[in-house]
CSV table of C-alpha atoms in Angstrom, one decimal:
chain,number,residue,atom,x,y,z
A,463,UNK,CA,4.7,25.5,-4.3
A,464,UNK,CA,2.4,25.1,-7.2
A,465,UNK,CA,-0.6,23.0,-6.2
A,466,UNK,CA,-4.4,22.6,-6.4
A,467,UNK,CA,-5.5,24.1,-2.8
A,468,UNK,CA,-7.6,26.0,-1.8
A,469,UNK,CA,-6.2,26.3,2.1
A,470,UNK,CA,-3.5,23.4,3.1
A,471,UNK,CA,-5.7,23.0,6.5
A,472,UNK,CA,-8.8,21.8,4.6
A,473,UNK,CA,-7.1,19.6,2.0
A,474,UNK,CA,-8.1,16.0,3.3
A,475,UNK,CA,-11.7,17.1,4.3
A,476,UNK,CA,-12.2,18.6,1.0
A,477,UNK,CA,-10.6,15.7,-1.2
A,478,UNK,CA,-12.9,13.3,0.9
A,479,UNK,CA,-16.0,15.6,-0.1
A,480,UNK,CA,-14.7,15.2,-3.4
A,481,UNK,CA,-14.3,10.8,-2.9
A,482,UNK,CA,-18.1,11.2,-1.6
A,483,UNK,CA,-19.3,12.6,-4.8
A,484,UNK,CA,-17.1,10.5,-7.3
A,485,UNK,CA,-17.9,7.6,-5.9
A,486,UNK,CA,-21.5,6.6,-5.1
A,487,UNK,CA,-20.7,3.0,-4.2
A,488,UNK,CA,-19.1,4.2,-0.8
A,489,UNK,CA,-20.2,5.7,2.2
A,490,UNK,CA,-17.9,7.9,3.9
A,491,UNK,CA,-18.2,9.3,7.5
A,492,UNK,CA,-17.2,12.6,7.1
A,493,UNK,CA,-16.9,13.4,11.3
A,494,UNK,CA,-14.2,10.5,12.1
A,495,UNK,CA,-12.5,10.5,8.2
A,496,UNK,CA,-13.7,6.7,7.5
A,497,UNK,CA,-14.7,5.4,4.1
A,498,UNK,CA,-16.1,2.4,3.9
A,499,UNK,CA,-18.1,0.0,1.2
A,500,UNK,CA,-21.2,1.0,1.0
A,501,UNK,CA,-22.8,-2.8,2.1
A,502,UNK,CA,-20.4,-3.0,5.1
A,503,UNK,CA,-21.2,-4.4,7.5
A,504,UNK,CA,-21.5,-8.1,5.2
A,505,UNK,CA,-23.1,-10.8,7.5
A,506,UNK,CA,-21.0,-13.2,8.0
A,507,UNK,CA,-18.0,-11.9,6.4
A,508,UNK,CA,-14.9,-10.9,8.4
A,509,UNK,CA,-14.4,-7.4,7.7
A,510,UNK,CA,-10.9,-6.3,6.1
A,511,UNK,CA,-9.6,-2.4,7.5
A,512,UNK,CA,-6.5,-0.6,6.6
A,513,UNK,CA,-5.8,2.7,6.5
A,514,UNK,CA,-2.9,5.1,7.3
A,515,UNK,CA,-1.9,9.1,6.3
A,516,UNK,CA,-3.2,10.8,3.0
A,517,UNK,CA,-0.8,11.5,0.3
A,518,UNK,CA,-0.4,8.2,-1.1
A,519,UNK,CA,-3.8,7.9,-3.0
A,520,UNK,CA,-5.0,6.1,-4.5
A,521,UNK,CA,-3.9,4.2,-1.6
A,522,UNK,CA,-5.7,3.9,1.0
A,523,UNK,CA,-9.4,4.4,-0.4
A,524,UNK,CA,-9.1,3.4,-3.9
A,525,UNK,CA,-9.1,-0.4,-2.6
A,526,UNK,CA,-12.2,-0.5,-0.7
A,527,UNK,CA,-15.2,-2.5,-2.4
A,528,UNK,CA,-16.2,-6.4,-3.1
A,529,UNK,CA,-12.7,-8.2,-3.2
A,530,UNK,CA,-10.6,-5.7,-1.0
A,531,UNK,CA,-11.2,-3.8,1.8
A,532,UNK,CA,-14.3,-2.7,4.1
A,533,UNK,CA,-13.3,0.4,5.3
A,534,UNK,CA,-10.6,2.5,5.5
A,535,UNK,CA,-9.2,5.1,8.0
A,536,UNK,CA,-8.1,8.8,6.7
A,537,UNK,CA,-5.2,10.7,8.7
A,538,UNK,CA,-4.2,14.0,7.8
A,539,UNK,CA,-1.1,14.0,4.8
A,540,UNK,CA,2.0,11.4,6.3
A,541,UNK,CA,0.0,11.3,10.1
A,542,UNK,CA,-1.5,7.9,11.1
A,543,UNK,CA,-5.5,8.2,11.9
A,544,UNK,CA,-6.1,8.3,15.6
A,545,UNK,CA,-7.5,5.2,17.5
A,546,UNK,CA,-10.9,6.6,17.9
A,547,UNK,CA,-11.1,6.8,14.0
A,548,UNK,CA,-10.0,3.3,13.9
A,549,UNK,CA,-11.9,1.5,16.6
A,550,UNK,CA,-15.2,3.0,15.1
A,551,UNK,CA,-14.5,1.4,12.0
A,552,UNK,CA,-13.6,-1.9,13.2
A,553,UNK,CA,-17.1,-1.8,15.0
A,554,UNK,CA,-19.0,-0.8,11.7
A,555,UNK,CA,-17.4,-3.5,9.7
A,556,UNK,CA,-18.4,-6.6,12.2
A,557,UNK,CA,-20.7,-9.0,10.3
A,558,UNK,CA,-20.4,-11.3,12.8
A,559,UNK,CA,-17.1,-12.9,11.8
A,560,UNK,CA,-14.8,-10.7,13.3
A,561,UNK,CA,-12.1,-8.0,11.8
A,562,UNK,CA,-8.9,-8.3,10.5
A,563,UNK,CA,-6.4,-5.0,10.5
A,564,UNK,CA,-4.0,-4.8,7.8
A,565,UNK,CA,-1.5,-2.7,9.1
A,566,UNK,CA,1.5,-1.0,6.9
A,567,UNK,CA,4.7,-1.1,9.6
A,568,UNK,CA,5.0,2.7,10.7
A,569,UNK,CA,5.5,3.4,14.3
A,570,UNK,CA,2.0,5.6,14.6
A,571,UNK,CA,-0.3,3.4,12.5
A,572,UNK,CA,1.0,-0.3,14.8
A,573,UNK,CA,0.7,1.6,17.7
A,574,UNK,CA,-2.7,3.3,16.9
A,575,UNK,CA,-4.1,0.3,15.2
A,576,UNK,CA,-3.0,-1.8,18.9
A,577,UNK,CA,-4.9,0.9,20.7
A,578,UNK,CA,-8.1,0.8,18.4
A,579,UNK,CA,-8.3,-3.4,18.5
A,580,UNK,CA,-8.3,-2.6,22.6
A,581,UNK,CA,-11.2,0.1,22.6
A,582,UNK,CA,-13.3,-2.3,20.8
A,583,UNK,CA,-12.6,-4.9,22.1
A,584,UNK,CA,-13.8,-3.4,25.2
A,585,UNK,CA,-16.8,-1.7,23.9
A,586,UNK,CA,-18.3,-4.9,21.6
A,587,UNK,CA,-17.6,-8.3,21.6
A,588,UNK,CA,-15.8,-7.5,18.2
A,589,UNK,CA,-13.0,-10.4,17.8
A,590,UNK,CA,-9.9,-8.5,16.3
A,591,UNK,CA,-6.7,-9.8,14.5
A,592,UNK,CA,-3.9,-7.6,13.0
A,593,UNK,CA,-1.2,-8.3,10.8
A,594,UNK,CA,1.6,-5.7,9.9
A,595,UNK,CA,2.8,-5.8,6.6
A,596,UNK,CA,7.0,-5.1,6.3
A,597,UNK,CA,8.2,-6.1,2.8
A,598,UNK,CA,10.6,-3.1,2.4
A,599,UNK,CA,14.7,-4.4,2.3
A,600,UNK,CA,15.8,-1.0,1.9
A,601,UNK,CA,16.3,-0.7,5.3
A,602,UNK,CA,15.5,-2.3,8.6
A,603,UNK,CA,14.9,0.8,11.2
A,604,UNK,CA,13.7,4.4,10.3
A,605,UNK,CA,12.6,7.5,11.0
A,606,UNK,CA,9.0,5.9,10.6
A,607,UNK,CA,9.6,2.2,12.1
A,608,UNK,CA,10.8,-0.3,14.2
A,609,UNK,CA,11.5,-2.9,11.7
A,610,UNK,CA,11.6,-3.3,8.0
A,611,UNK,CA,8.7,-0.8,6.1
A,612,UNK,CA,5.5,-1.2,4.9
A,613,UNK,CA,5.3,-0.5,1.3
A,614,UNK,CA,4.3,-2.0,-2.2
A,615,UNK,CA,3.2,-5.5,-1.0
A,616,UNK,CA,0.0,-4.0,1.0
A,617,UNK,CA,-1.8,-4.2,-2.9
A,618,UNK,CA,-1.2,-8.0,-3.0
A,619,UNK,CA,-1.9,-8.9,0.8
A,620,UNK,CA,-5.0,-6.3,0.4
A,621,UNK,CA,-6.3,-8.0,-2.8
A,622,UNK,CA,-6.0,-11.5,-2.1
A,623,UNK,CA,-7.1,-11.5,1.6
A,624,UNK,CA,-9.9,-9.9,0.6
A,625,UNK,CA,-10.9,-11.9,-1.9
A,626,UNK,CA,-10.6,-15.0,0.7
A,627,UNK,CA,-13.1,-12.9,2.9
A,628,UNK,CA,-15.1,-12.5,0.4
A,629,UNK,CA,-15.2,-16.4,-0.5
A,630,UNK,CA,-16.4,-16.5,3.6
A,631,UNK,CA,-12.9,-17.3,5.2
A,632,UNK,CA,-12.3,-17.3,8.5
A,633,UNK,CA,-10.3,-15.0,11.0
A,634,UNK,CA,-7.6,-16.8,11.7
A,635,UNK,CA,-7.6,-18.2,8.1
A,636,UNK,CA,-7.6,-14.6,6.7
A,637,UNK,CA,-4.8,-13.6,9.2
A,638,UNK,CA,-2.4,-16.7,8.1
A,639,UNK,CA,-2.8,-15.9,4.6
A,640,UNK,CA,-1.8,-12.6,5.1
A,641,UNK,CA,1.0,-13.1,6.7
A,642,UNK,CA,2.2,-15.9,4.1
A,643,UNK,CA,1.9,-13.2,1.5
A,644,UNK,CA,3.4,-10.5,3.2
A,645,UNK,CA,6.5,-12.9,3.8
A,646,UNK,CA,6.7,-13.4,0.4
A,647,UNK,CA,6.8,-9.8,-0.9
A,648,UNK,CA,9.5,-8.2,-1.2
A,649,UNK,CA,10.1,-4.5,-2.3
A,650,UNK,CA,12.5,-1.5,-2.6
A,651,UNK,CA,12.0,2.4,-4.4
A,652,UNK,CA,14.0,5.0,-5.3
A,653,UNK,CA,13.3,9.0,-6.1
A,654,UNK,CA,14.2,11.6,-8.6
A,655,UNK,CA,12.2,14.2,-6.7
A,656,UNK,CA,11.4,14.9,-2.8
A,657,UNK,CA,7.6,15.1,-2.5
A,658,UNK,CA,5.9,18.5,-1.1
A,659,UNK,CA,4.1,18.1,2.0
A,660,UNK,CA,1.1,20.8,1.4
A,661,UNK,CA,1.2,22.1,4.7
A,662,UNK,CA,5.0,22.7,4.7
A,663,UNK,CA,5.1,24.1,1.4
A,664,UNK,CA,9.2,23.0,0.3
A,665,UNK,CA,10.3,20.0,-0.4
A,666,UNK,CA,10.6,17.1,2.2
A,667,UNK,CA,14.3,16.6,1.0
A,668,UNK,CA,17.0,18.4,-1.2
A,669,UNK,CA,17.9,16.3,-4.1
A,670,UNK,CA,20.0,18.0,-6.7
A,671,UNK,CA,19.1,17.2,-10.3
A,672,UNK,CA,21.8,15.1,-10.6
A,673,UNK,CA,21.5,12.5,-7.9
A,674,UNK,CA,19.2,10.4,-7.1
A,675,UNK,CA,17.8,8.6,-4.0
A,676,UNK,CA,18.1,4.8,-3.8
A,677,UNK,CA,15.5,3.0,-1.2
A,678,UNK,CA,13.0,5.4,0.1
A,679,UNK,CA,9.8,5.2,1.8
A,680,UNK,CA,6.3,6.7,0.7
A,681,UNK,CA,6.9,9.4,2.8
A,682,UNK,CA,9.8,10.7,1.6
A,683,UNK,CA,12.0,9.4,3.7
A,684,UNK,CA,15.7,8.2,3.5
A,685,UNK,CA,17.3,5.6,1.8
A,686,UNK,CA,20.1,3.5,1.9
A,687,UNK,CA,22.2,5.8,-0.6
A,688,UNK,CA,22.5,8.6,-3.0
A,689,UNK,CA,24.0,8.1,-5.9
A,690,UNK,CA,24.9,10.3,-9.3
A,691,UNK,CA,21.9,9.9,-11.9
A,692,UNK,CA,22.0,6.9,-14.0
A,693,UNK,CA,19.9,5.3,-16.9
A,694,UNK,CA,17.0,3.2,-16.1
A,695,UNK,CA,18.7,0.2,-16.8
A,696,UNK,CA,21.1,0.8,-14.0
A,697,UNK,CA,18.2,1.4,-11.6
A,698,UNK,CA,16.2,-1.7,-12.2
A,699,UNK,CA,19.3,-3.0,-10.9
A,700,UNK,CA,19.4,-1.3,-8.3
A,701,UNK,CA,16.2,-1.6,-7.3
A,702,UNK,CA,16.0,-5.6,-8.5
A,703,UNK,CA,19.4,-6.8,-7.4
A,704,UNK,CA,18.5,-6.4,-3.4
A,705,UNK,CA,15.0,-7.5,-3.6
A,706,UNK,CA,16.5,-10.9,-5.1
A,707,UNK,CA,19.4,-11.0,-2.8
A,708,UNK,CA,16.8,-10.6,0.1
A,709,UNK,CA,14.4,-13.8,-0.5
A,710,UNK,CA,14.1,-16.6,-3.0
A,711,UNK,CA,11.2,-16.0,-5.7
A,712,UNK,CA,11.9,-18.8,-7.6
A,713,UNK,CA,9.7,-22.4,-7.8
A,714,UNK,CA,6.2,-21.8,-6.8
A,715,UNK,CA,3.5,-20.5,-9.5
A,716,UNK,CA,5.5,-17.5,-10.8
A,717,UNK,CA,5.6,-14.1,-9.4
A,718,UNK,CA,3.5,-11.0,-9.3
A,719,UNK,CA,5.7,-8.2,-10.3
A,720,UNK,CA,3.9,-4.6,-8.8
A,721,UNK,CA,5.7,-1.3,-11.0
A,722,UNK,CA,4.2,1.7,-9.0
A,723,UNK,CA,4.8,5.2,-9.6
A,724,UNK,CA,5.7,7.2,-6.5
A,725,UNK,CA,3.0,10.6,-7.8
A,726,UNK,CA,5.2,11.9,-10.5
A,727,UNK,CA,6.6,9.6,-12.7
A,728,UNK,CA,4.5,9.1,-16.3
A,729,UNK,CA,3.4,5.8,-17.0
A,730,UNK,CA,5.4,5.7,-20.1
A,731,UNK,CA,8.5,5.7,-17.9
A,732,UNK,CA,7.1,3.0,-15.7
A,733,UNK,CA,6.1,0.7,-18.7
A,734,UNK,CA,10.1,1.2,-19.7
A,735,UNK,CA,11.0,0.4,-15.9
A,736,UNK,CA,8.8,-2.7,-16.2
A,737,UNK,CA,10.8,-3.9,-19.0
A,738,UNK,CA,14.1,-3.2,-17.7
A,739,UNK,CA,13.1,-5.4,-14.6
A,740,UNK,CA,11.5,-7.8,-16.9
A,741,UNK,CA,14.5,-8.6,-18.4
A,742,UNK,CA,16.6,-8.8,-15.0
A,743,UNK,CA,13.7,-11.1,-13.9
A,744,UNK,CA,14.5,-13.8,-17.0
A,745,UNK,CA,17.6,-13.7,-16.8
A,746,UNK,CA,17.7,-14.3,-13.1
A,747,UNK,CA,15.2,-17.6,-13.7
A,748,UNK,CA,12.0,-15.9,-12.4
A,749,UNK,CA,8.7,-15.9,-14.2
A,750,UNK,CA,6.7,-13.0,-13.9
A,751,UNK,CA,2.8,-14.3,-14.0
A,752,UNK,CA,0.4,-11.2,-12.9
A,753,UNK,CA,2.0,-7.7,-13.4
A,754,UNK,CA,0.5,-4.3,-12.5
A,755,UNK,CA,2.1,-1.2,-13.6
A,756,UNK,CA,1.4,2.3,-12.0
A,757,UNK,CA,0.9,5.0,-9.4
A,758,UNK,CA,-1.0,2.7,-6.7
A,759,UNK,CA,0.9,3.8,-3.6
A,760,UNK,CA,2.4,7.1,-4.4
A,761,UNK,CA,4.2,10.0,-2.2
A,762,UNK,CA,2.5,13.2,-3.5
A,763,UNK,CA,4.0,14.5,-5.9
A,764,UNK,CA,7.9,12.3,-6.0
A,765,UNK,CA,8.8,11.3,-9.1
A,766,UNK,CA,10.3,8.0,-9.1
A,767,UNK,CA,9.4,4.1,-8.6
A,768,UNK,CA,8.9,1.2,-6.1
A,769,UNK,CA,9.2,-2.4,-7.4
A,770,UNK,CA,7.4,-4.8,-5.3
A,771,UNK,CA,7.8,-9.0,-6.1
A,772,UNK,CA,5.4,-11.6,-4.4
A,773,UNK,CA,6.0,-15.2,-5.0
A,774,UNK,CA,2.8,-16.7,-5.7
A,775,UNK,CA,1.5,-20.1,-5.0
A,776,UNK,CA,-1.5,-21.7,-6.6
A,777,UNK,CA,-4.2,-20.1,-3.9
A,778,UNK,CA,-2.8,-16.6,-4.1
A,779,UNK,CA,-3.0,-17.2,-7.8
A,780,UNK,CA,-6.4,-17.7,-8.1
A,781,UNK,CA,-7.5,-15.4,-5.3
A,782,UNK,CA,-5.6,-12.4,-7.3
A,783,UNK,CA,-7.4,-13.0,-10.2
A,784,UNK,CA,-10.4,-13.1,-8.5
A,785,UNK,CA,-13.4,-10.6,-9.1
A,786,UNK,CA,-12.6,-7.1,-7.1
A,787,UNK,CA,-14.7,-4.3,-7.7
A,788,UNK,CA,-12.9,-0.6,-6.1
A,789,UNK,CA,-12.0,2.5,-7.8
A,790,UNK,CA,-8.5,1.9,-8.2
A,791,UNK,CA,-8.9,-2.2,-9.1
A,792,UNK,CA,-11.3,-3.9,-11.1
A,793,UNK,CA,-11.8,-6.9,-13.1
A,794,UNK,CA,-14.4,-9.7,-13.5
A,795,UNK,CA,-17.2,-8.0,-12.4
């Protein structure tokens, strides 16, 4: 194992030291691992918290700021934060309008995230909604979930929720609107590499250089096949072919097409993957409108992709392109 370490234990601590001083504009508990915005709590404004195991940066802290998230909660590499963690946060982000969890479907983080809305909801008067997002059709139970995974489509729900708190959106508003986009995401990945867990120090998986893994998670985990290498016109396919089979995209006000590298993969490769599904897109009927291309929600160091598809109507349009202002997204500001 060739990484940058000092020693495996300290690795989330000392990246979060390293967050603190990067970034100015947030302010980061250190003690419980939380990372908020440095304004929150926002009068007024129901506060938007996510979080979930490091390793997939720049998800989960690279979307906190004006247009996405309030806070977010730090686990150790692949381990949900605790319910402690969690409930603190949800009590630091209250401005009075409640707080809304975006929750990516793996067993720990729904059951954790539960747990947390409970403790404070006993401890404040803090009104709590959750929504767990599962947009993955690669498979419907694994070793992570009950249910269908969370995956690409936290970067839409995330940016467009959060730009409707931002525009002083209700709760229940905020909650429904998530939902509406996490039902109309849809995603599936695939890896030429395993990842390397730090702490373990081998690979999560053995994946001889001739295969390749078709529908894992962003923690390494299973898919629905291995199959021999093939070119990347193949894979789009692959990748494409179930997404489309899975849910309707077409009608509406075009689709946002998400590209993301799993750690590994050089964004040369992904602009070619883009174009491979690009073209499976127009010939299907289906017009891609917003597009982002890159590592956003990556498994250490796996090389490969995820695509993720959201069919957009004319709110989530607008409230896409809306200002957002965090590390990893920013535009019109």
């Amino acid at each position: 194992m060739k990484k940058l370490l000092n020693d495996p234990a300290n690795l989330v601590a000392e990246s979060l030291r390293g967050v603190a001083r990067a970034h100015p504009e947030l302010r980061i508990d250190h003690e419980n691992r939380i990372l908020y915005r440095a304004d929150a709590p926002v009068s007024g404004k129901v506060g938007l918290l996510s979080g979930g195991g490091s390793g997939h940066e720049p998800a989960h802290a690279g979307f906190i700021g004006p247009g996405m998230l309030d806070a977010v909660c730090a686990g150790e590499v692949f381990t949900s934060p605790v319910p402690d963690q969690m409930a603190e946060a949800t009590k630091n982000i209250d401005g009075g309008a409640g707080v809304l969890h975006l929750v990516w479907n793996y067993t720990g983080d729904v059951m954790n995230f539960d747990m947390a809305a409970e403790l404070a909801a006993a401890e404040t008067d803090t009104q709590v909604e959750a929504v767990v997002m599962n947009d993955d059709v690669a498979v419907e139970d694994s070793l992570f979930t009950a249910g269908r995974r969370g995956t690409g489509a936290a970067i839409a729900v995330e940016k467009i929720v959060g730009a409707a708190a931002d525009q002083g959106r209700g709760l229940s508003e905020l909650a429904d609107l998530a939902r509406r986009v996490n039902d109309a995401s849809r995603s599936m990945g695939m890896a030429l590499t395993s990842c390397t867990v730090p702490a373990k120090g081998s690979p999560t998986f053995d994946l001889p250089d001739d295969e390749i893994e078709i529908g894992i998670g962003i923690h390494g985990e299973p898919g629905r096949r291995r199959v021999p290498l093939a070119s990347a016109h193949d894979i789009a396919e692959m990748l494409v072919d179930p997404i489309l089979a899975d849910r309707d995209f077409t009608g509406g006000e075009g689709v946002f097409v998400f590209v993301n590298g799993m750690g590994a993969t050089p964004q040369l490769e992904l602009y070619l993957m883009y174009n491979e599904i690009a073209a499976l897109l127009d010939k299907a009927g289906i017009v891609p409108v917003r597009t982002l291309v890159g590592p956003y929600v990556t498994s250490l160091d796996m090389a490969g992709c995820l695509v993720s598809i959201t069919r957009l109507d004319d709110d989530m349009l607008r409230l896409w392109d809306a200002p957002v202002a965090t590390s990893a997204l920013r535009w019109g500001m």
